[in-house]
Short mmCIF file of C-alpha atoms in Angstrom, two decimals:
data_model
loop_
_atom_site.label_atom_id
_atom_site.label_comp_id
_atom_site.label_asym_id
_atom_site.label_seq_id
_atom_site.Cartn_x
_atom_site.Cartn_y
_atom_site.Cartn_z
CA MET A 454 0.00 0.00 0.00
CA GLU A 455 2.09 2.87 -1.23
CA GLY A 456 0.86 6.26 0.01
CA ARG A 457 1.67 9.77 -0.97
CA ASN A 458 5.28 10.99 -1.09
CA GLY A 459 6.41 7.40 -1.62
CA THR A 460 5.49 6.31 1.90
CA CYS A 461 4.65 2.61 2.11
CA VAL A 462 4.74 2.31 5.91
CA THR A 463 1.26 2.47 7.42
CA GLU A 464 2.26 1.61 10.98
CA PHE A 465 5.32 1.43 13.21
CA ILE A 466 6.38 -1.26 15.68
CA LEU A 467 7.44 0.04 19.10
CA ILE A 468 9.97 -2.32 20.64
CA GLY A 469 9.61 -0.76 24.08
CA PHE A 470 11.16 -2.98 26.77
CA PRO A 471 11.57 -6.49 25.33
CA SER A 472 10.83 -8.89 28.20
CA PRO A 473 9.17 -12.22 28.98
CA ARG A 474 5.38 -12.13 29.24
CA GLU A 475 5.43 -12.30 33.05
CA VAL A 476 7.78 -9.31 33.28
CA GLU A 477 5.61 -7.30 30.87
CA ILE A 478 2.57 -7.92 33.10
CA VAL A 479 4.52 -6.70 36.15
CA LEU A 480 5.65 -3.61 34.21
CA PHE A 481 2.06 -2.98 33.14
CA MET A 482 0.86 -3.06 36.75
CA LEU A 483 3.73 -0.82 37.90
CA PHE A 484 3.20 1.87 35.28
CA PHE A 485 -0.57 1.64 35.58
CA ILE A 486 -0.20 2.53 39.27
CA ILE A 487 2.19 5.37 38.34
CA LEU A 488 -0.33 6.64 35.77
CA VAL A 489 -3.22 6.59 38.28
CA VAL A 490 -1.17 8.29 41.01
CA ALA A 491 0.05 10.95 38.55
CA MET A 492 -3.48 11.65 37.28
CA ILE A 493 -4.99 11.85 40.77
CA GLY A 494 -2.13 13.89 42.25
CA ASN A 495 -2.02 16.49 39.48
CA SER A 496 -5.82 16.69 39.32
CA ILE A 497 -5.91 17.40 43.07
CA ILE A 498 -3.33 20.17 42.65
CA ILE A 499 -5.34 21.77 39.83
CA THR A 500 -8.61 21.50 41.78
CA LEU A 501 -7.11 23.01 44.95
CA ILE A 502 -5.56 25.93 43.08
CA CYS A 503 -8.77 26.67 41.18
CA THR A 504 -11.05 26.50 44.24
CA ASP A 505 -9.03 27.67 47.27
CA TYR A 506 -8.62 31.41 47.85
CA ARG A 507 -5.27 30.88 49.62
CA LEU A 508 -3.73 29.64 46.38
CA GLN A 509 -4.76 32.56 44.15
CA SER A 510 -1.29 33.90 43.33
CA PRO A 511 1.08 33.76 40.32
CA MET A 512 3.18 31.00 41.88
CA TYR A 513 0.19 28.65 42.11
CA PHE A 514 -1.18 29.77 38.75
CA PHE A 515 2.04 28.54 37.14
CA LEU A 516 1.95 25.38 39.27
CA CYS A 517 -1.59 24.70 38.00
CA ASN A 518 -0.34 24.93 34.42
CA LEU A 519 2.60 22.65 35.26
CA SER A 520 0.20 20.02 36.61
CA LEU A 521 -1.90 20.33 33.44
CA ILE A 522 1.21 19.79 31.29
CA GLU A 523 2.17 16.75 33.38
CA ILE A 524 -1.28 15.21 32.86
CA LEU A 525 -1.20 15.79 29.11
CA MET A 526 2.40 14.55 28.81
CA THR A 527 1.59 11.34 30.66
CA MET A 528 -1.56 10.72 28.63
CA THR A 529 0.38 11.25 25.40
CA VAL A 530 2.84 8.43 26.07
CA VAL A 531 1.93 6.09 28.94
CA PRO A 532 -1.47 4.69 27.80
CA LYS A 533 0.01 3.43 24.51
CA MET A 534 2.94 1.96 26.40
CA LEU A 535 0.52 0.13 28.72
CA GLU A 536 -1.43 -1.18 25.74
CA ASN A 537 1.74 -2.54 24.16
CA PHE A 538 2.70 -4.35 27.36
CA LEU A 539 -0.43 -6.48 26.91
CA SER A 540 -0.39 -6.72 23.10
CA GLU A 541 1.29 -9.23 20.86
CA ARG A 542 1.56 -6.66 18.05
CA LYS A 543 3.11 -3.56 19.57
CA THR A 544 2.15 -1.19 16.80
CA ILE A 545 1.06 2.40 16.33
CA CYS A 546 -0.42 3.83 13.13
CA PHE A 547 1.60 6.21 10.96
CA TYR A 548 -0.34 9.39 11.78
CA GLY A 549 -0.76 8.34 15.41
CA CYS A 550 3.03 8.05 15.67
CA LEU A 551 3.61 11.53 14.24
CA ALA A 552 0.88 12.98 16.47
CA GLN A 553 2.41 11.37 19.56
CA SER A 554 5.85 12.72 18.65
CA TYR A 555 4.43 16.21 18.05
CA PHE A 556 2.52 16.46 21.33
CA TYR A 557 5.37 14.95 23.34
CA PHE A 558 7.82 17.64 22.21
CA LEU A 559 5.17 20.38 22.31
CA LEU A 560 4.49 19.59 25.97
CA GLY A 561 8.19 19.08 26.72
CA ILE A 562 9.09 22.53 25.42
CA SER A 563 6.12 24.06 27.23
CA GLU A 564 7.27 22.51 30.51
CA TYR A 565 10.81 23.89 30.28
CA VAL A 566 9.56 27.36 29.37
CA LEU A 567 7.11 27.20 32.27
CA LEU A 568 9.85 26.14 34.70
CA ALA A 569 11.88 29.16 33.58
CA MET A 570 8.83 31.39 34.17
CA MET A 571 8.41 29.90 37.63
CA SER A 572 12.05 30.63 38.44
CA TYR A 573 11.58 34.23 37.27
CA ASP A 574 8.45 34.47 39.43
CA ARG A 575 10.47 33.33 42.48
CA TYR A 576 13.23 35.82 41.54
CA VAL A 577 10.78 38.72 41.52
CA ALA A 578 9.15 37.53 44.77
CA MET A 579 12.52 37.29 46.54
CA CYS A 580 14.37 40.26 45.10
CA TYR A 581 11.49 42.75 44.59
CA PRO A 582 8.86 41.76 47.18
CA LEU A 583 7.27 45.24 47.37
CA SER A 584 6.77 45.39 43.59
CA TYR A 585 5.85 41.72 43.16
CA SER A 586 2.09 42.23 42.83
CA ILE A 587 2.65 44.94 40.22
CA ILE A 588 5.25 43.10 38.12
CA MET A 589 3.55 39.71 38.26
CA ASN A 590 -0.07 40.80 38.01
CA GLY A 591 -2.81 38.53 36.68
CA LYS A 592 -2.76 39.97 33.15
CA VAL A 593 1.01 39.48 32.83
CA CYS A 594 0.77 35.86 34.03
CA ILE A 595 -2.00 35.03 31.57
CA TRP A 596 -0.09 36.53 28.64
CA LEU A 597 3.07 34.67 29.69
CA VAL A 598 1.21 31.35 29.61
CA VAL A 599 -0.49 32.19 26.29
CA GLY A 600 2.92 33.08 24.83
CA LEU A 601 4.31 29.83 26.23
CA TRP A 602 1.76 27.67 24.40
CA MET A 603 1.93 29.67 21.17
CA GLY A 604 5.74 29.63 21.12
CA ALA A 605 5.88 25.88 21.74
CA PHE A 606 3.21 25.24 19.08
CA PHE A 607 5.07 27.08 16.33
CA SER A 608 8.51 25.79 17.42
CA ILE A 609 7.48 22.18 16.81
CA LEU A 610 5.21 22.82 13.81
CA VAL A 611 7.91 23.19 11.15
CA PRO A 612 9.93 20.01 11.91
CA THR A 613 6.68 18.04 12.29
CA VAL A 614 5.46 19.15 8.84
CA ILE A 615 8.84 18.15 7.38
CA LYS A 616 8.64 14.72 9.06
CA LEU A 617 5.12 14.28 7.71
CA GLY A 618 6.39 14.89 4.16
CA LEU A 619 9.29 12.44 4.39
CA PRO A 620 8.95 9.04 2.66
CA TYR A 621 9.00 6.02 4.99
CA CYS A 622 9.68 2.90 2.94
CA GLY A 623 10.67 0.47 5.68
CA PRO A 624 11.83 -0.92 8.01
CA ASN A 625 9.21 0.27 10.46
CA ILE A 626 10.70 -0.78 13.82
CA ILE A 627 11.28 1.96 16.44
CA ASN A 628 13.60 0.99 19.29
CA HIS A 629 11.66 2.95 21.91
CA PHE A 630 8.41 2.83 23.88
CA PHE A 631 7.05 5.89 22.05
CA CYS A 632 7.64 7.72 18.78
CA ASP A 633 10.78 9.63 19.71
CA SER A 634 12.10 11.97 17.04
CA ALA A 635 15.57 10.49 16.43
CA PRO A 636 14.62 6.81 15.90
CA LEU A 637 11.60 7.89 13.82
CA LEU A 638 13.74 10.07 11.53
CA HIS A 639 16.24 7.28 10.92
CA LEU A 640 13.46 5.21 9.33
CA ALA A 641 12.91 7.80 6.60
CA CYS A 642 14.06 6.96 3.07
CA ALA A 643 15.44 10.44 2.45
CA ASP A 644 18.07 12.95 3.53
CA ILE A 645 17.21 13.95 7.11
CA GLN A 646 20.08 16.37 7.76
CA LEU A 647 17.86 19.47 7.55
CA VAL A 648 15.23 18.27 10.01
CA GLU A 649 17.94 16.90 12.34
CA PHE A 650 19.59 20.32 12.31
CA ILE A 651 16.25 22.03 13.04
CA ASP A 652 15.61 19.61 15.92
CA PHE A 653 19.10 20.30 17.26
CA ILE A 654 18.65 24.08 17.14
CA ILE A 655 15.27 23.86 18.89
CA SER A 656 16.65 21.55 21.58
CA LEU A 657 19.70 23.75 22.09
CA ARG A 658 17.59 26.89 22.39
CA VAL A 659 15.17 25.31 24.85
CA LEU A 660 17.66 23.46 27.05
CA LEU A 661 20.46 26.02 27.16
CA GLY A 662 18.40 29.19 26.77
CA TYR A 663 15.82 28.51 29.45
CA LEU A 664 18.35 26.72 31.66
CA LEU A 665 20.48 29.87 31.57
CA LEU A 666 17.49 32.00 32.55
CA THR A 667 16.70 29.60 35.40
CA VAL A 668 20.31 29.54 36.65
CA ILE A 669 20.59 33.34 36.57
CA SER A 670 17.31 33.68 38.47
CA TYR A 671 18.48 31.27 41.16
CA MET A 672 21.86 32.98 41.45
CA TYR A 673 20.08 36.20 42.37
CA ILE A 674 17.69 34.30 44.66
CA ILE A 675 20.56 32.61 46.53
CA CYS A 676 22.39 35.93 46.93
CA THR A 677 19.22 37.48 48.34
CA ILE A 678 18.64 34.57 50.74
CA ILE A 679 22.24 34.73 52.02
CA ARG A 680 21.74 38.41 52.93
CA ILE A 681 18.71 37.64 55.13
CA PRO A 682 19.95 38.22 58.73
CA SER A 683 17.99 35.55 60.61
CA ALA A 684 18.47 31.79 60.13
CA LYS A 685 14.71 31.26 60.38
CA GLY A 686 14.12 33.82 57.63
CA ARG A 687 16.70 32.15 55.38
CA GLN A 688 15.12 28.75 55.97
CA LYS A 689 11.65 30.05 55.17
CA ALA A 690 12.87 31.78 52.01
CA PHE A 691 14.72 28.70 50.85
CA SER A 692 11.71 26.43 51.48
CA THR A 693 9.58 28.48 49.06
CA CYS A 694 12.06 27.72 46.24
CA ALA A 695 13.21 24.21 47.19
CA SER A 696 10.31 22.38 45.52
CA HIS A 697 10.71 24.21 42.22
CA PHE A 698 14.49 23.78 42.30
CA THR A 699 14.06 20.00 42.83
CA VAL A 700 11.71 19.68 39.83
CA VAL A 701 14.02 21.79 37.64
CA THR A 702 17.02 19.67 38.58
CA ILE A 703 15.28 16.36 37.78
CA GLY A 704 13.93 17.68 34.47
CA TYR A 705 17.15 19.20 33.15
CA VAL A 706 19.47 16.40 34.31
CA THR A 707 17.42 13.73 32.51
CA SER A 708 16.97 15.83 29.35
CA ILE A 709 20.64 16.76 29.11
CA PHE A 710 21.53 13.10 29.63
CA ILE A 711 19.31 12.14 26.67
CA CYS A 712 20.93 14.79 24.47
CA VAL A 713 24.57 14.02 25.30
CA ARG A 714 24.38 10.23 25.68
CA PRO A 715 26.51 8.09 23.32
CA SER A 716 24.81 7.25 20.03
CA GLU A 717 25.55 3.50 20.21
CA ALA A 718 22.59 1.15 20.35
CA SER A 719 23.79 -0.18 23.72
CA SER A 720 22.93 3.15 25.33
CA MET A 721 19.34 3.12 24.04
CA ASN A 722 18.05 1.37 27.16
CA LEU A 723 19.44 4.18 29.31
CA ASN A 724 17.75 6.63 26.96
CA LYS A 725 14.43 4.84 27.48
CA VAL A 726 14.81 4.95 31.27
CA ALA A 727 15.62 8.67 31.17
CA ALA A 728 12.59 9.29 28.95
CA LEU A 729 10.42 7.34 31.42
CA VAL A 730 11.57 9.66 34.19
CA THR A 731 10.48 12.75 32.25
CA THR A 732 7.16 11.31 31.03
CA ALA A 733 5.85 9.25 33.93
CA VAL A 734 7.90 9.39 37.11
CA THR A 735 8.16 13.19 37.39
CA ALA A 736 4.43 13.50 36.70
CA MET A 737 3.85 11.28 39.74
CA LEU A 738 6.47 12.98 41.93
CA ASN A 739 5.69 16.64 41.19
CA PRO A 740 2.41 16.79 43.15
CA LEU A 741 4.15 15.10 46.10
CA ILE A 742 7.15 17.44 45.91
CA PHE A 743 5.04 20.59 45.77
CA SER A 744 2.42 19.49 48.32
CA LEU A 745 4.70 17.96 50.96
CA ARG A 746 6.98 21.02 51.07
CA ASN A 747 4.31 23.69 50.73
CA GLN A 748 2.39 24.72 53.83
CA LYS A 749 -0.38 26.53 51.93
CA VAL A 750 -1.07 23.53 49.70
CA LYS A 751 -1.22 21.25 52.74
CA GLU A 752 -3.61 23.64 54.50
CA ALA A 753 -5.83 23.85 51.41
CA LEU A 754 -5.82 20.05 51.11
CA ARG A 755 -6.78 19.59 54.77
CA HIS A 756 -9.54 22.18 54.40
CA SER A 757 -10.92 20.44 51.31
CA ILE A 758 -10.84 17.02 52.97
CA ALA A 759 -12.63 18.39 56.04
CA LYS A 760 -15.23 20.03 53.81
CA CYS A 761 -15.85 16.76 51.94
CA VAL A 762 -16.18 14.87 55.22
CA ARG A 763 -18.78 17.37 56.47
CA LEU A 764 -20.75 17.07 53.23
CA ILE A 765 -20.73 13.28 53.50
CA GLU A 766 -21.85 13.45 57.12
CA HIS A 767 -24.72 15.77 56.22
CA ALA A 768 -25.71 13.53 53.33
CA VAL A 769 -25.77 10.48 55.59
#
């Protein structure tokens, strides 16, 4: 069945994690639990921020968007991976593969831009506390998030259109658990240097550009915290940034590892593990990191639980 542009591949085979059937069932159960915990945790964060008056500030507005991105990122990759754990034919259709690749990188770029925005928000809060409400007002925050989504959308659009126009003549085996860009491109029956260069420039701009902004913000934050005279004040100031700093560290370390890893096939398994961290594990950990270290989130959660208990008691 030869399609347009000489493409004869109608589906791709995702190798994933080749294992005996018993191991695949265990992996299915493990990542199903991770998926459920990630969905519930991030949904709770979004609900609390949208309904509790104590969480109506730019910091929590950005956190709400981060939880939304985590949900979408997980739903883009993990359900198909779970399906393939239980399937004999671990396939994904041609357009489904390109769509998965597009949304994965769209959400990935959006997350790194958002983390940089969150670091800038903490910089303004720490270094210019009296002007914070003016600089980071509601209108500015909304436009920042709109710009985030629009910028990510157009950044990924061009290489995705190019990939869509490439001929894929076979083989159709992708050595990954999702349609990652590099293994997908190497299945094309055409010169891929241009799209590889575009992907490299986009990755370089996102990783280095927004990492630089994040590092500069935290340098100023640390200098400000050091100048606080009381130890209790320094501890309180640091605790407001610790959760975000933890998430940034996990995200950038895994992504940089993927980019700089050796290109040999033997390192592909490490690449898969690192990708799992960014797509599933961090989505599960982020709500725990932000809730366990944030007093306001814990208070809002306790208030919501108490309110639900009272409603159930009245209903009974």
